[in-house]
Short mmCIF file of C-alpha atoms in Angstrom, two decimals:
data_model
loop_
_atom_site.label_atom_id
_atom_site.label_comp_id
_atom_site.label_asym_id
_atom_site.label_seq_id
_atom_site.Cartn_x
_atom_site.Cartn_y
_atom_site.Cartn_z
CA UNK A 1 132.27 183.67 62.08
CA UNK A 2 134.06 183.13 65.50
CA UNK A 3 136.77 186.12 66.43
CA UNK A 4 137.05 186.76 62.12
CA UNK A 5 140.13 189.62 62.80
CA UNK A 6 139.84 192.83 61.21
CA UNK A 7 141.96 195.78 60.28
CA UNK A 8 140.75 199.34 61.18
CA UNK A 9 142.35 201.22 58.86
CA UNK A 10 142.58 205.51 58.32
CA UNK A 11 141.81 206.67 54.64
CA UNK A 12 142.65 209.16 53.46
CA UNK A 13 141.40 208.63 50.33
CA UNK A 14 137.65 207.20 49.98
CA UNK A 15 138.03 204.06 50.89
CA UNK A 16 140.92 202.77 49.88
CA UNK A 17 142.56 199.96 50.72
CA UNK A 18 143.10 197.50 47.32
CA UNK A 19 143.14 193.32 47.61
CA UNK A 20 146.70 192.58 49.10
CA UNK A 21 146.01 195.69 51.78
CA UNK A 22 143.09 192.96 53.17
CA UNK A 23 145.66 190.55 53.35
CA UNK A 24 148.17 192.91 55.41
CA UNK A 25 150.02 194.34 52.86
CA UNK A 26 151.75 197.01 54.42
CA UNK A 27 153.47 198.48 50.62
CA UNK A 28 149.35 198.34 49.35
CA UNK A 29 147.92 201.25 51.09
CA UNK A 30 149.15 205.01 52.34
CA UNK A 31 150.10 203.70 55.36
CA UNK A 32 147.38 203.81 57.02
CA UNK A 33 147.40 203.60 61.37
CA UNK A 34 146.29 199.22 62.26
CA UNK A 35 144.17 198.73 65.20
CA UNK A 36 143.54 194.76 65.59
CA UNK A 37 140.19 193.15 66.84
CA UNK A 38 137.60 190.80 66.81
CA UNK A 39 134.21 189.86 65.84
CA UNK A 40 132.55 187.47 66.41
CA UNK A 41 129.79 185.91 64.20
CA UNK A 42 127.06 183.62 64.14
CA UNK A 43 127.27 182.81 60.86
CA UNK A 44 128.47 179.57 59.59
CA UNK A 45 128.92 178.04 56.12
CA UNK A 46 128.84 174.70 55.02
CA UNK A 47 130.90 172.85 53.21
CA UNK A 48 128.97 170.35 52.33
CA UNK A 49 127.76 170.83 47.54
CA UNK A 50 125.00 173.57 47.94
CA UNK A 51 121.71 173.66 46.11
CA UNK A 52 121.26 176.59 43.28
CA UNK A 53 120.39 179.35 44.64
CA UNK A 54 122.85 177.65 48.36
CA UNK A 55 126.25 178.27 47.10
CA UNK A 56 128.95 178.94 49.81
CA UNK A 57 132.21 179.90 49.60
CA UNK A 58 135.22 177.23 50.86
CA UNK A 59 136.84 179.52 52.89
CA UNK A 60 136.23 182.26 54.67
CA UNK A 61 136.85 185.75 53.74
CA UNK A 62 139.89 188.59 54.82
CA UNK A 63 137.72 191.67 55.99
CA UNK A 64 139.03 195.60 57.36
CA UNK A 65 136.94 198.29 57.87
CA UNK A 66 138.55 201.19 56.43
CA UNK A 67 137.97 204.29 58.16
CA UNK A 68 136.08 207.21 57.51
CA UNK A 69 137.50 209.48 54.64
CA UNK A 70 138.23 214.02 55.00
CA UNK A 71 136.96 214.00 51.34
CA UNK A 72 132.59 212.63 51.84
CA UNK A 73 130.08 214.72 51.86
CA UNK A 74 126.75 213.48 54.48
CA UNK A 75 124.37 214.58 51.76
CA UNK A 76 123.13 211.04 52.26
CA UNK A 77 122.36 212.19 55.91
CA UNK A 78 118.75 213.51 55.21
CA UNK A 79 115.38 212.57 57.11
CA UNK A 80 114.26 208.79 56.36
CA UNK A 81 111.39 208.77 53.41
CA UNK A 82 108.71 206.53 53.88
CA UNK A 83 108.06 205.06 50.58
CA UNK A 84 105.18 203.97 49.17
CA UNK A 85 103.76 200.17 49.32
CA UNK A 86 104.45 197.31 47.50
CA UNK A 87 101.58 196.81 44.13
CA UNK A 88 100.22 193.57 44.98
CA UNK A 89 98.58 190.52 43.17
CA UNK A 90 95.16 189.08 42.78
CA UNK A 91 97.12 185.79 42.53
CA UNK A 92 101.09 185.37 42.33
CA UNK A 93 103.26 183.74 39.81
CA UNK A 94 104.86 180.60 41.05
CA UNK A 95 106.74 179.88 38.62
CA UNK A 96 110.04 180.69 39.38
CA UNK A 97 112.86 178.81 38.06
CA UNK A 98 112.79 178.07 34.38
CA UNK A 99 112.75 180.79 31.61
CA UNK A 100 110.46 183.41 29.83
CA UNK A 101 110.68 183.99 26.13
CA UNK A 102 110.91 187.89 24.78
CA UNK A 103 107.35 189.86 22.47
CA UNK A 104 108.66 190.03 19.11
CA UNK A 105 107.87 194.17 19.15
CA UNK A 106 111.06 193.92 22.03
CA UNK A 107 113.81 191.10 19.54
CA UNK A 108 112.54 191.90 16.22
CA UNK A 109 114.08 195.80 16.66
CA UNK A 110 116.60 194.72 17.27
CA UNK A 111 118.20 191.66 15.48
CA UNK A 112 119.45 189.00 15.27
CA UNK A 113 123.18 189.69 14.60
CA UNK A 114 125.17 190.77 15.47
CA UNK A 115 124.46 191.08 19.60
CA UNK A 116 122.40 193.50 21.63
CA UNK A 117 124.99 196.02 23.25
CA UNK A 118 123.25 195.86 26.53
CA UNK A 119 120.53 195.74 28.29
CA UNK A 120 118.51 197.37 31.56
CA UNK A 121 115.71 196.51 33.22
CA UNK A 122 114.48 197.59 36.76
CA UNK A 123 111.87 196.45 39.09
CA UNK A 124 108.38 199.30 39.68
CA UNK A 125 106.74 198.73 42.33
CA UNK A 126 103.48 201.09 41.95
CA UNK A 127 102.92 198.60 38.71
CA UNK A 128 104.14 195.44 40.06
CA UNK A 129 106.64 195.59 36.66
CA UNK A 130 109.75 195.56 35.18
CA UNK A 131 111.33 197.87 33.31
CA UNK A 132 113.25 196.50 30.35
CA UNK A 133 115.43 198.67 27.70
CA UNK A 134 117.22 196.63 25.12
CA UNK A 135 120.12 198.45 22.45
CA UNK A 136 122.14 197.61 19.38
CA UNK A 137 125.80 200.19 19.14
CA UNK A 138 125.14 202.81 20.81
CA UNK A 139 121.96 202.90 21.02
CA UNK A 140 120.96 203.20 16.67
CA UNK A 141 118.53 200.31 17.87
CA UNK A 142 116.47 200.38 20.69
CA UNK A 143 113.74 198.35 22.05
CA UNK A 144 111.54 198.86 25.31
CA UNK A 145 108.95 197.54 26.55
CA UNK A 146 106.69 196.63 30.14
CA UNK A 147 107.03 193.07 31.49
CA UNK A 148 103.57 192.31 34.23
CA UNK A 149 105.14 190.05 37.06
CA UNK A 150 101.88 188.97 38.53
CA UNK A 151 100.75 187.12 34.59
CA UNK A 152 104.36 187.33 32.65
CA UNK A 153 102.04 188.98 30.33
CA UNK A 154 104.00 192.48 27.99
CA UNK A 155 102.87 195.45 27.21
CA UNK A 156 105.13 198.35 24.59
CA UNK A 157 105.89 201.35 26.26
CA UNK A 158 107.70 204.18 23.70
CA UNK A 159 112.06 203.35 23.08
CA UNK A 160 112.19 207.04 22.22
CA UNK A 161 114.60 208.43 24.24
CA UNK A 162 115.64 211.31 21.90
CA UNK A 163 117.48 215.09 22.97
CA UNK A 164 115.33 217.68 22.63
CA UNK A 165 117.44 219.13 20.59
CA UNK A 166 119.29 217.64 18.20
CA UNK A 167 117.41 214.13 17.96
CA UNK A 168 120.48 212.57 19.49
CA UNK A 169 119.85 208.74 21.31
CA UNK A 170 122.24 208.40 23.08
CA UNK A 171 124.10 205.23 24.31
CA UNK A 172 122.31 204.15 28.11
CA UNK A 173 124.36 203.10 30.38
CA UNK A 174 122.22 203.00 33.46
CA UNK A 175 117.96 202.46 34.43
CA UNK A 176 115.97 203.12 38.44
CA UNK A 177 113.57 203.22 39.51
CA UNK A 178 112.87 205.89 42.33
CA UNK A 179 110.04 204.57 44.46
CA UNK A 180 109.44 206.92 46.54
CA UNK A 181 109.18 209.55 43.69
CA UNK A 182 107.39 206.78 41.25
CA UNK A 183 110.12 208.20 38.77
CA UNK A 184 111.34 205.33 35.62
CA UNK A 185 114.90 207.11 35.04
CA UNK A 186 116.91 206.57 32.34
CA UNK A 187 120.15 207.33 32.48
CA UNK A 188 122.31 208.13 28.70
CA UNK A 189 124.52 209.99 26.92
CA UNK A 190 122.47 212.25 26.04
CA UNK A 191 121.21 213.27 29.54
CA UNK A 192 118.82 211.49 32.17
CA UNK A 193 115.29 210.52 29.95
CA UNK A 194 112.23 209.70 33.38
CA UNK A 195 108.91 208.10 31.70
CA UNK A 196 105.59 209.04 31.75
CA UNK A 197 103.24 206.45 31.08
CA UNK A 198 100.57 208.93 31.51
CA UNK A 199 101.66 209.68 28.29
CA UNK A 200 104.81 206.92 27.05
CA UNK A 201 106.66 209.23 26.14
CA UNK A 202 110.35 209.49 27.54
CA UNK A 203 111.07 213.04 28.80
CA UNK A 204 114.45 215.15 29.08
CA UNK A 205 115.71 216.38 32.97
CA UNK A 206 118.99 218.87 32.48
CA UNK A 207 122.39 217.73 33.72
CA UNK A 208 124.74 219.33 35.50
CA UNK A 209 127.97 220.66 32.75
CA UNK A 210 131.42 220.98 33.69
CA UNK A 211 134.51 221.85 31.96
CA UNK A 212 134.28 218.32 30.60
CA UNK A 213 130.85 217.47 29.25
CA UNK A 214 128.21 216.03 31.01
CA UNK A 215 128.65 213.30 33.30
CA UNK A 216 129.63 210.06 32.14
CA UNK A 217 127.27 208.17 34.11
CA UNK A 218 128.23 203.87 35.08
CA UNK A 219 126.39 203.41 37.26
CA UNK A 220 123.36 203.72 39.93
CA UNK A 221 121.58 202.85 42.44
CA UNK A 222 118.27 203.71 44.30
CA UNK A 223 119.09 204.41 48.33
CA UNK A 224 116.16 203.90 49.11
CA UNK A 225 116.17 205.88 53.60
CA UNK A 226 117.22 208.77 51.44
CA UNK A 227 115.16 208.45 48.79
CA UNK A 228 118.14 209.53 45.97
CA UNK A 229 119.23 207.92 42.90
CA UNK A 230 123.72 207.13 44.04
CA UNK A 231 125.09 207.50 40.39
CA UNK A 232 128.95 206.94 39.48
CA UNK A 233 131.04 208.51 37.03
CA UNK A 234 134.49 206.93 35.91
CA UNK A 235 135.61 209.97 38.67
CA UNK A 236 132.42 210.62 41.40
CA UNK A 237 129.53 209.24 43.79
CA UNK A 238 126.17 211.19 42.85
CA UNK A 239 123.23 211.81 44.41
CA UNK A 240 120.36 212.37 41.86
CA UNK A 241 117.47 213.95 43.45
CA UNK A 242 115.32 213.61 40.61
CA UNK A 243 112.15 215.52 41.85
CA UNK A 244 114.85 218.67 42.26
CA UNK A 245 116.85 217.67 39.46
CA UNK A 246 119.48 218.46 41.95
CA UNK A 247 122.60 216.32 42.34
CA UNK A 248 125.35 215.97 45.42
CA UNK A 249 128.83 215.11 45.12
CA UNK A 250 129.52 212.57 47.89
CA UNK A 251 133.22 211.54 47.35
CA UNK A 252 135.83 211.30 44.28
CA UNK A 253 137.33 208.30 42.94
CA UNK A 254 140.93 207.78 43.83
CA UNK A 255 142.77 207.82 40.82
CA UNK A 256 143.40 204.37 39.39
CA UNK A 257 147.14 202.58 40.45
CA UNK A 258 146.88 200.07 38.31
CA UNK A 259 148.74 200.77 33.91
CA UNK A 260 145.91 200.15 31.74
CA UNK A 261 146.15 196.53 30.07
CA UNK A 262 144.21 196.19 26.73
CA UNK A 263 140.78 197.61 27.18
CA UNK A 264 140.21 197.41 30.35
CA UNK A 265 141.62 199.86 33.95
CA UNK A 266 142.26 196.89 37.06
CA UNK A 267 142.49 198.98 40.50
CA UNK A 268 139.09 201.35 39.84
CA UNK A 269 136.51 201.37 42.03
CA UNK A 270 133.37 200.28 41.06
CA UNK A 271 130.07 201.44 42.34
CA UNK A 272 127.59 198.01 42.28
CA UNK A 273 124.24 199.39 44.25
CA UNK A 274 123.24 199.10 47.67
CA UNK A 275 122.26 196.64 49.86
CA UNK A 276 118.51 197.43 51.19
CA UNK A 277 119.20 195.42 54.30
CA UNK A 278 122.53 196.79 55.87
CA UNK A 279 122.27 200.38 54.28
CA UNK A 280 125.54 199.97 52.98
CA UNK A 281 126.74 202.08 49.16
CA UNK A 282 128.05 198.29 47.60
CA UNK A 283 131.48 199.37 45.64
CA UNK A 284 134.38 197.02 44.19
CA UNK A 285 137.80 196.45 43.50
CA UNK A 286 139.75 193.94 41.70
CA UNK A 287 138.16 190.74 43.58
CA UNK A 288 136.97 193.06 46.70
CA UNK A 289 133.84 194.30 47.95
CA UNK A 290 133.46 197.02 49.88
CA UNK A 291 130.32 197.88 52.13
CA UNK A 292 130.17 201.94 52.67
CA UNK A 293 128.21 203.58 55.63
CA UNK A 294 126.70 206.07 53.18
CA UNK A 295 126.46 208.45 55.69
CA UNK A 296 130.04 208.95 57.33
CA UNK A 297 131.87 206.97 54.47
CA UNK A 298 133.61 204.30 56.66
CA UNK A 299 133.89 201.41 55.03
CA UNK A 300 134.13 197.33 55.22
CA UNK A 301 136.40 196.07 52.50
CA UNK A 302 136.33 192.41 52.35
CA UNK A 303 138.21 189.79 50.23
CA UNK A 304 136.32 186.87 49.41
CA UNK A 305 138.90 184.15 48.08
CA UNK A 306 135.70 182.30 46.02
CA UNK A 307 134.27 184.89 43.86
CA UNK A 308 135.59 188.61 42.22
CA UNK A 309 132.68 191.23 41.72
CA UNK A 310 134.31 193.15 39.78
CA UNK A 311 132.50 194.60 37.09
CA UNK A 312 135.45 196.62 35.82
CA UNK A 313 132.92 199.08 34.44
CA UNK A 314 135.46 200.30 31.31
CA UNK A 315 134.38 197.16 28.93
CA UNK A 316 132.65 194.98 31.48
CA UNK A 317 132.43 191.02 30.91
CA UNK A 318 130.00 190.81 33.45
CA UNK A 319 126.28 191.75 34.01
CA UNK A 320 124.95 192.87 37.93
CA UNK A 321 122.16 194.04 38.90
CA UNK A 322 119.85 194.22 42.79
CA UNK A 323 117.82 191.67 43.83
CA UNK A 324 116.14 190.56 47.41
CA UNK A 325 117.42 193.74 49.14
CA UNK A 326 121.35 192.60 47.23
CA UNK A 327 123.43 192.96 44.25
CA UNK A 328 124.26 189.75 42.77
CA UNK A 329 126.89 190.12 40.20
CA UNK A 330 128.09 187.73 37.21
CA UNK A 331 130.92 185.82 37.70
CA UNK A 332 133.14 185.42 34.35
CA UNK A 333 134.77 182.61 35.08
CA UNK A 334 132.40 179.90 36.16
CA UNK A 335 129.01 181.45 34.55
CA UNK A 336 127.12 182.10 38.03
CA UNK A 337 125.71 183.86 39.28
CA UNK A 338 126.41 185.22 42.55
CA UNK A 339 124.29 186.98 45.54
CA UNK A 340 126.48 189.19 48.80
CA UNK A 341 125.32 188.09 51.96
CA UNK A 342 124.60 189.77 54.60
CA UNK A 343 125.15 186.92 56.92
CA UNK A 344 128.63 185.66 56.32
CA UNK A 345 129.76 188.59 54.22
CA UNK A 346 130.43 186.13 50.74
CA UNK A 347 128.78 185.64 47.85
CA UNK A 348 127.09 182.90 48.59
CA UNK A 349 124.16 182.95 46.42
CA UNK A 350 125.47 181.49 43.66
CA UNK A 351 123.56 180.00 40.20
CA UNK A 352 124.77 178.07 37.15
CA UNK A 353 123.50 181.00 35.00
CA UNK A 354 125.14 182.27 30.89
CA UNK A 355 124.92 185.17 31.50
CA UNK A 356 127.91 188.10 30.60
CA UNK A 357 128.23 192.08 30.38
CA UNK A 358 125.14 192.77 27.66
CA UNK A 359 122.44 190.93 30.02
CA UNK A 360 119.81 192.61 32.78
CA UNK A 361 119.22 191.48 36.62
CA UNK A 362 116.45 192.88 38.25
CA UNK A 363 114.59 191.19 41.24
CA UNK A 364 111.01 190.20 40.84
CA UNK A 365 110.06 190.78 45.02
CA UNK A 366 105.93 190.07 44.62
CA UNK A 367 107.68 186.30 43.17
CA UNK A 368 110.89 186.24 45.26
CA UNK A 369 112.80 185.82 41.62
CA UNK A 370 115.74 186.33 40.51
CA UNK A 371 115.09 187.78 36.56
CA UNK A 372 118.24 187.40 34.55
CA UNK A 373 117.58 189.30 30.59
CA UNK A 374 119.43 188.69 27.30
CA UNK A 375 118.51 188.83 23.80
CA UNK A 376 117.31 185.33 23.59
CA UNK A 377 115.53 184.72 26.84
CA UNK A 378 114.95 185.51 30.34
CA UNK A 379 115.99 182.79 32.85
CA UNK A 380 114.38 182.72 36.20
CA UNK A 381 115.64 181.98 39.55
CA UNK A 382 114.73 181.92 43.07
CA UNK A 383 115.51 183.77 45.37
CA UNK A 384 116.45 182.69 48.90
CA UNK A 385 114.74 182.88 51.76
CA UNK A 386 115.89 184.82 55.01
#
């Protein structure tokens, strides 16, 4: 995209630039200072009809660079960790496109009606497996299992995630594998649980309590460079060190400028995950994508004319998850499931999935495939190759 114009914006809050700001509407910002510059990019966009997994947008994204926030804390400026290598298989599963079934021990505890309110999944590199948790309602019915991606076979694991003092199960909110700590971590409304495979049990970890109670974790993702888990609630980003149980504030989200519309809050930032190749935190607000430097807070704000990645964590209508070193998000308008492409700065890699907000999306790096998990099936899609 040669000659693409960038807007360099000075920001007084955490990477705030609405979609209107990206398009040049000064009223959409707090009157930041702007400097026009250009960027040349060797990647081009195809206008031909693409195959699944290679869908390209029809329009070029608008891009703005938002200067670092004065409130951004450089807690992720730490020596890089060296994670252990991913386990390998004797033979990989070549049947990457299609569907897999759920075993009875996963489906039966949840019941056929009404549908579950959420699936969560994370790939565990040490054991070449995907841990999957499904829940109904507020966690009163829970199913859990482990999928060996080398053989596509299932094993049951404990589905008991209970507070040790109250016995409350709590609502499951995020599932993340901490690679360098070899820890499968579940964030729930009753605290944090780490799976101990040798005892097949979930161990409760302490969570810092404020005047308003425990952090209401809305999303979380592993940050490979620092070896910590990035956690977002409605108000802030934090770095969680599962080895020391430290919670380090990174930045505070600005207050939403939009009104509460029914059950949805528009104008609020959502944390999607981490783009490992670029080492950028991926956040969204309405129809913009924000690639944020984890150390400085400087962000590239991208408005795509063809895809709205915002998940609206309050009663979300979309599913999202890590795969192929980036993040995939479902499009509630088309049913497509699209991944962000660092070369084109667009959500180019799309699959015609039927996934909704209750599904879990996770990558299988051994077989280079994407898994979309629901109550009735697991869709498998081949990930685009570099």
